[in-house]
Amino acid sequence: MRYPIEKIPLSSLLLPISVAGEALVRLDERLTHSEVGSGLIERMHYSDAVGSLWVDGELVHVEDLVFHDARMDTRTPTHELTVAHLVLRSRRDITQHPAAWALSNQGLSRLRGRALGDGVAPVSDASEPVSELEMEGASPDPDAAFMAELDEFDAILRRSETLMAQVALERKAVLERDRAAIVYDADWNEPQRLQDWQELLSEVDAFPPVLAAAILLDAWQSEEVSEHSPWLGRLLAAAYLRKTGTTTCHLTAISVGLRAVGRERRHSKNRTQRLLAILEAFEQAARQGMNEHDRLLLARGALERRIKGRRSSSKLPELIDLVLSRPLVSAGLVAKTLNTTPQGALKLIAELPLRELTGRGRFRAWGIL
């Protein structure tokens, strides 16, 4: 079903578009030249992953996500935690690739967890090589005859390996088809919905980038493009902002902004109200990012004053960078990252005015004030 873009009331959206665009550009510019920019960007990945699950009606604690990402789980990961970690890894994938990658066929296939080719690779023709002795019709050299036999053995082994690989690929394809029949609705027709959304991607290029991103997100949500990945639309909208140059340094944490917008507005039957809600979410995401940036900048200054005059081999500067790039850290995470012992990590943590956040025995965690 095609998403109509002809009757979008631009006059009522111009001011929100301008406000949201200004906030996004201002945050991006500040992150580009800030000494805490990389730490804030990493924190935004965690916040947006947790916020994405919250928007979809699930709850994930940020400390569980941090520990799960470091492979230091305190309990068996839940399905919601696994999805949040998938969002986190997807955000990192998008930022590590060129700006247009996420919206390309290759990027969409990877982010959706699908392979580009659904077929089975053909078997290569590993025929036996004809030896020089056979071509000449003579075998005067015993060593040459022995080498020719070895070549024949190698050819047989190559054919066997190729056939075994073909059988494995066919078996994998059958298993994937059976799994898809159980997990996916046959009437959903996700490929067609995705194709319609990709056609919309080229149609919205005539709009301002901020409005185009809002339209793409609303289309993804209202048309329910993905059966199992509603969160992907928010990442793709943020990737569109990055592709168009609105944000060049960071990937907008749209889910963080959506948490500040009422559910009634986000799910309104009126498309204009939904677009206004999305534009406000863009603005809120940028403003919360600015506030967090100022907080981290003050915290970094306070922490650096505490370690002034320390020897150059001290690991406290590395600990400061780690604390600024994570919502919280544990002794095990510090020990693993800084390559020290747990006891040494506790001593380093005690050197800084960090706040203990959990108090869960061996799973104690700290963060900045």
C-alpha positions as MATLAB code, in Angstrom:
seq = 'MRYPIEKIPLSSLLLPISVAGEALVRLDERLTHSEVGSGLIERMHYSDAVGSLWVDGELVHVEDLVFHDARMDTRTPTHELTVAHLVLRSRRDITQHPAAWALSNQGLSRLRGRALGDGVAPVSDASEPVSELEMEGASPDPDAAFMAELDEFDAILRRSETLMAQVALERKAVLERDRAAIVYDADWNEPQRLQDWQELLSEVDAFPPVLAAAILLDAWQSEEVSEHSPWLGRLLAAAYLRKTGTTTCHLTAISVGLRAVGRERRHSKNRTQRLLAILEAFEQAARQGMNEHDRLLLARGALERRIKGRRSSSKLPELIDLVLSRPLVSAGLVAKTLNTTPQGALKLIAELPLRELTGRGRFRAWGIL';
ca = [
       0.000    0.000    0.000;
       1.456    3.331   -1.081;
       2.017    6.030    1.548;
       0.429    9.280    0.210;
       2.651   12.354    0.352;
       0.639   14.728   -1.840;
      -1.587   16.180    0.888;
       0.979   16.857    3.615;
       0.150   20.288    5.168;
       3.537   21.970    4.865;
       2.286   25.294    6.248;
       1.530   23.795    9.667;
       4.806   21.854    9.748;
       7.288   24.557    8.734;
       7.928   25.915   12.238;
       8.405   22.468   13.890;
      10.695   21.478   11.004;
      12.828   24.575   11.535;
      13.014   24.132   15.314;
      13.877   20.427   15.103;
      16.481   20.978   12.388;
      18.150   23.771   14.318;
      18.365   21.654   17.477;
      19.808   18.665   15.600;
      22.438   20.726   13.794;
      23.436   22.533   16.984;
      23.978   19.263   18.861;
      25.928   17.771   15.966;
      28.171   20.816   15.742;
      28.879   20.726   19.457;
      29.712   17.021   19.402;
      32.097   17.520   16.494;
      34.381   19.820   18.488;
      33.791   18.507   22.016;
      36.284   16.502   24.048;
      33.415   14.450   25.494;
      31.768   13.930   22.098;
      32.834   10.302   21.634;
      31.741    9.412   25.159;
      28.340   11.031   24.693;
      27.814    9.290   21.347;
      28.475    5.923   22.999;
      26.076    6.785   25.818;
      23.450    7.755   23.249;
      23.681    4.268   21.748;
      22.765    2.721   25.095;
      20.031    5.254   25.852;
      18.426    4.845   22.443;
      18.509    1.040   22.650;
      16.730    1.101   26.011;
      14.352    3.823   24.805;
      13.528    1.848   21.675;
      12.275   -1.066   23.746;
      10.343    1.366   25.964;
       8.588    2.868   22.938;
       7.597   -0.648   21.834;
       6.177   -1.424   25.279;
       9.067   -3.406   26.770;
      11.351   -2.636   29.710;
      15.113   -3.144   29.777;
      17.424   -1.810   32.485;
      20.423    0.066   31.179;
      22.780   -1.647   33.644;
      21.727   -5.059   32.297;
      22.414   -3.860   28.760;
      25.870   -2.544   29.698;
      26.842   -5.825   31.362;
      25.361   -7.894   28.523;
      27.305   -5.873   25.970;
      30.501   -6.558   27.941;
      29.535  -10.273   28.201;
      29.353   -9.991   31.964;
      25.675  -10.829   32.488;
      24.451  -11.136   36.043;
      21.607  -13.426   34.925;
      20.344  -15.244   31.852;
      19.558  -12.632   29.173;
      15.867  -12.129   28.464;
      14.376  -11.797   24.996;
      13.906   -8.061   25.544;
      17.547   -7.661   26.549;
      18.640   -9.537   23.435;
      16.559   -7.226   21.235;
      17.980   -4.151   22.999;
      21.489   -5.431   22.344;
      20.552   -5.953   18.695;
      19.468   -2.303   18.518;
      22.753   -1.286   20.152;
      24.836   -3.280   17.682;
      22.771   -1.993   14.756;
      23.430    1.606   15.779;
      27.153    0.885   15.926;
      27.014   -0.785   12.520;
      25.342    2.259   10.990;
      27.859    4.705   12.457;
      30.838    2.580   11.396;
      29.747    2.503    7.742;
      29.378    5.304    5.181;
      26.350    7.545    5.597;
      24.370    5.972    2.726;
      25.072    2.355    3.736;
      22.078    1.786    6.020;
      19.586    2.747    3.289;
      21.252    0.652    0.588;
      20.171   -2.885   -0.270;
      23.247   -4.310    1.415;
      22.714   -2.279    4.570;
      19.012   -3.090    4.790;
      19.706   -6.789    4.320;
      22.259   -6.809    7.105;
      20.174   -4.721    9.510;
      17.160   -6.955    8.868;
      19.278  -10.040    9.450;
      18.745  -11.395    5.948;
      21.233  -12.447    3.302;
      21.257  -10.711   -0.064;
      21.008  -13.985   -1.970;
      18.232  -16.411   -1.081;
      19.346  -19.093   -3.522;
      21.937  -21.797   -3.161;
      25.364  -21.252   -4.637;
      26.022  -23.422   -7.670;
      28.576  -26.175   -7.585;
      31.812  -25.163   -9.197;
      33.211  -27.416  -11.871;
      36.267  -28.989  -10.286;
      37.129  -31.341  -13.117;
      40.334  -33.309  -13.157;
      43.320  -31.539  -14.620;
      44.886  -33.317  -17.567;
      48.523  -34.034  -16.901;
      51.266  -33.312  -19.381;
      52.050  -37.014  -19.532;
      48.556  -37.869  -20.757;
      48.748  -35.115  -23.365;
      52.085  -36.382  -24.679;
      51.107  -40.027  -24.381;
      54.310  -41.011  -22.577;
      55.578  -41.319  -19.011;
      59.354  -41.535  -19.029;
      59.793  -39.933  -15.554;
      58.552  -41.957  -12.496;
      58.455  -38.820  -10.361;
      56.279  -37.071  -12.908;
      53.874  -40.024  -12.920;
      53.682  -39.917   -9.136;
      52.943  -36.171   -9.172;
      50.245  -36.746  -11.769;
      48.538  -39.256   -9.460;
      48.712  -36.739   -6.608;
      47.061  -34.155   -8.863;
      44.254  -36.615   -9.524;
      43.791  -37.164   -5.791;
      43.666  -33.383   -5.246;
      41.013  -33.025   -7.924;
      38.891  -35.746   -6.306;
      39.219  -34.070   -2.907;
      38.183  -30.713   -4.370;
      35.095  -32.249   -5.964;
      34.177  -33.953   -2.698;
      34.548  -30.735   -0.694;
      32.438  -28.846   -3.225;
      29.662  -31.443   -3.109;
      29.681  -31.489    0.702;
      29.478  -27.688    0.790;
      26.554  -27.815   -1.647;
      24.688  -30.295    0.548;
      25.301  -28.110    3.608;
      23.979  -25.031    1.788;
      20.859  -26.869    0.633;
      20.213  -28.166    4.140;
      20.654  -24.670    5.577;
      18.238  -23.241    3.004;
      15.604  -25.849    3.915;
      15.991  -25.094    7.633;
      15.665  -21.356    7.005;
      12.497  -21.880    4.961;
      10.997  -24.059    7.695;
      11.902  -21.527   10.383;
      10.476  -18.670    8.336;
       7.200  -20.554    7.965;
       6.930  -20.745   11.763;
       8.183  -17.287   12.759;
       6.892  -15.154    9.881;
       3.327  -14.634    8.710;
       2.992  -15.864    5.142;
       0.393  -13.166    4.357;
       2.535  -10.334    5.711;
       4.534   -9.952    2.483;
       7.363   -8.021    4.098;
       9.469   -7.819    0.899;
       6.665   -5.970   -0.903;
       6.160   -3.592    2.010;
       9.873   -2.913    2.120;
       9.913   -2.261   -1.615;
       7.079    0.266   -1.236;
       9.009    1.972    1.565;
      12.143    2.118   -0.583;
      10.136    3.759   -3.373;
       8.959    6.330   -0.838;
      12.617    6.890    0.034;
      13.239    8.349   -3.406;
       9.995   10.354   -3.414;
      10.705   12.294   -0.202;
      13.997   13.686   -1.491;
      12.085   16.783   -2.606;
      11.127   17.590    1.001;
      13.355   19.176    3.664;
      15.551   16.424    5.183;
      14.010   16.687    8.655;
      10.469   16.370    7.285;
      11.540   13.571    4.944;
      12.958   11.608    7.891;
       9.707   12.118    9.813;
       7.684   10.893    6.816;
       9.877    7.810    6.452;
       9.476    6.979   10.133;
       5.712    7.502   10.078;
       5.409    5.343    6.962;
       7.457    2.554    8.563;
       5.277    2.592   11.676;
       1.853    3.125   10.098;
       2.385    0.630    7.273;
       4.107   -1.864    9.639;
       6.883   -2.609    7.172;
       8.755   -5.069    9.397;
       6.921   -7.832   11.198;
       9.506   -8.303   13.936;
      11.636   -5.128   13.854;
       9.529   -2.019   14.512;
      12.633   -0.405   16.024;
      14.463   -0.522   12.699;
      12.380    2.307   11.252;
      13.701    4.714   13.881;
      17.292    3.798   13.094;
      16.689    4.223    9.371;
      15.124    7.644    9.922;
      18.202    8.645   11.926;
      20.392    7.200    9.171;
      18.521    9.356    6.638;
      19.325   12.463    8.676;
      22.965   11.389    8.639;
      22.894   10.664    4.909;
      21.483   14.100    4.056;
      24.114   15.854    6.171;
      21.750   17.132    8.856;
      23.774   15.168   11.391;
      27.280   14.187   10.360;
      28.889   13.347   13.695;
      26.226   11.286   15.464;
      23.172    9.103   14.931;
      20.099   10.795   16.362;
      18.606    9.005   19.384;
      15.027    9.226   18.110;
      13.646    6.773   20.669;
      14.937    8.971   23.496;
      12.960   11.867   22.055;
       9.846    9.758   21.521;
       9.793    8.919   25.226;
       9.143   12.613   25.915;
       6.112   12.658   23.586;
       2.725   11.352   24.685;
       1.594    7.994   23.347;
      -1.723    9.431   22.179;
       0.097   11.824   19.875;
       2.542    9.213   18.630;
      -0.297    6.848   17.691;
      -2.874    9.415   16.618;
      -5.169    8.550   13.716;
      -4.388   11.970   12.243;
      -1.214   11.838   10.170;
      -0.398   15.503   10.750;
      -0.475   14.959   14.505;
       1.849   11.967   14.155;
       4.288   13.985   12.057;
       4.209   16.815   14.596;
       4.922   14.285   17.355;
       7.896   12.876   15.432;
       9.296   16.345   14.750;
       8.977   17.168   18.436;
      10.774   13.901   19.226;
      13.665   15.022   16.999;
      13.845   18.284   18.926;
      13.602   16.587   22.324;
      16.325   14.092   21.405;
      18.659   16.942   20.469;
      17.875   18.996   23.577;
      18.382   16.047   25.896;
      21.657   15.365   24.118;
      22.732   18.969   24.729;
      21.872   18.708   28.421;
      23.773   15.434   28.732;
      26.732   16.964   26.912;
      26.913   19.861   29.368;
      26.673   17.446   32.294;
      29.479   15.245   30.957;
      31.643   18.277   30.241;
      31.324   19.471   33.833;
      31.956   15.969   35.156;
      35.072   15.574   33.022;
      36.475   18.859   34.316;
      35.857   17.819   37.924;
      37.440   14.386   37.402;
      40.489   15.781   35.626;
      41.113   18.200   38.487;
      41.209   15.229   40.859;
      44.012   13.528   38.899;
      46.069   16.632   38.201;
      49.746   16.037   38.930;
      49.560   12.224   38.646;
      52.332   10.361   36.866;
      52.032    9.826   33.126;
      51.695    6.036   33.492;
      48.555    6.352   35.616;
      45.451    4.590   34.306;
      43.089    7.138   35.823;
      42.744    9.109   32.536;
      41.682    5.888   30.812;
      39.194    5.243   33.609;
      37.740    8.733   33.137;
      37.238    8.073   29.414;
      35.572    4.744   30.212;
      33.243    6.254   32.811;
      32.212    9.020   30.429;
      31.452    6.545   27.630;
      29.253    4.203   29.712;
      26.150    4.902   31.788;
      27.798    2.829   34.518;
      30.854    0.649   35.049;
      31.637   -2.311   37.274;
      34.928   -3.430   38.772;
      35.034   -6.337   36.333;
      34.393   -4.072   33.352;
      37.124   -1.673   34.480;
      39.550   -4.549   35.031;
      38.783   -6.015   31.602;
      39.028   -2.703   29.732;
      42.094   -1.313   31.496;
      43.852   -4.689   31.707;
      44.202   -4.711   35.472;
      43.084   -6.886   38.375;
      39.676   -6.520   40.065;
      41.424   -5.285   43.209;
      43.356   -2.750   41.163;
      40.118   -1.659   39.484;
      38.494   -1.044   42.869;
      41.465    1.063   43.935;
      41.243    3.116   40.737;
      37.510    3.639   41.222;
      38.104    4.771   44.801;
      40.450    7.477   43.501;
      37.593    9.225   41.673;
      34.385   10.756   43.096;
      32.108    8.217   41.435;
      28.655    7.371   42.695;
      27.776    3.761   43.447;
      24.563    3.007   41.576;
      23.626   -0.595   42.348;
      25.122   -1.922   45.563;
      24.524   -5.511   44.445;
      27.496   -7.195   46.093;
      29.920   -8.508   43.482;
      27.889   -6.742   40.793;
      28.448   -3.259   42.188;
      28.446   -0.511   39.582;
      29.471    3.134   39.543;
      28.702    6.184   37.440;
      29.371    9.906   37.359;
      27.439   12.208   39.668;
];
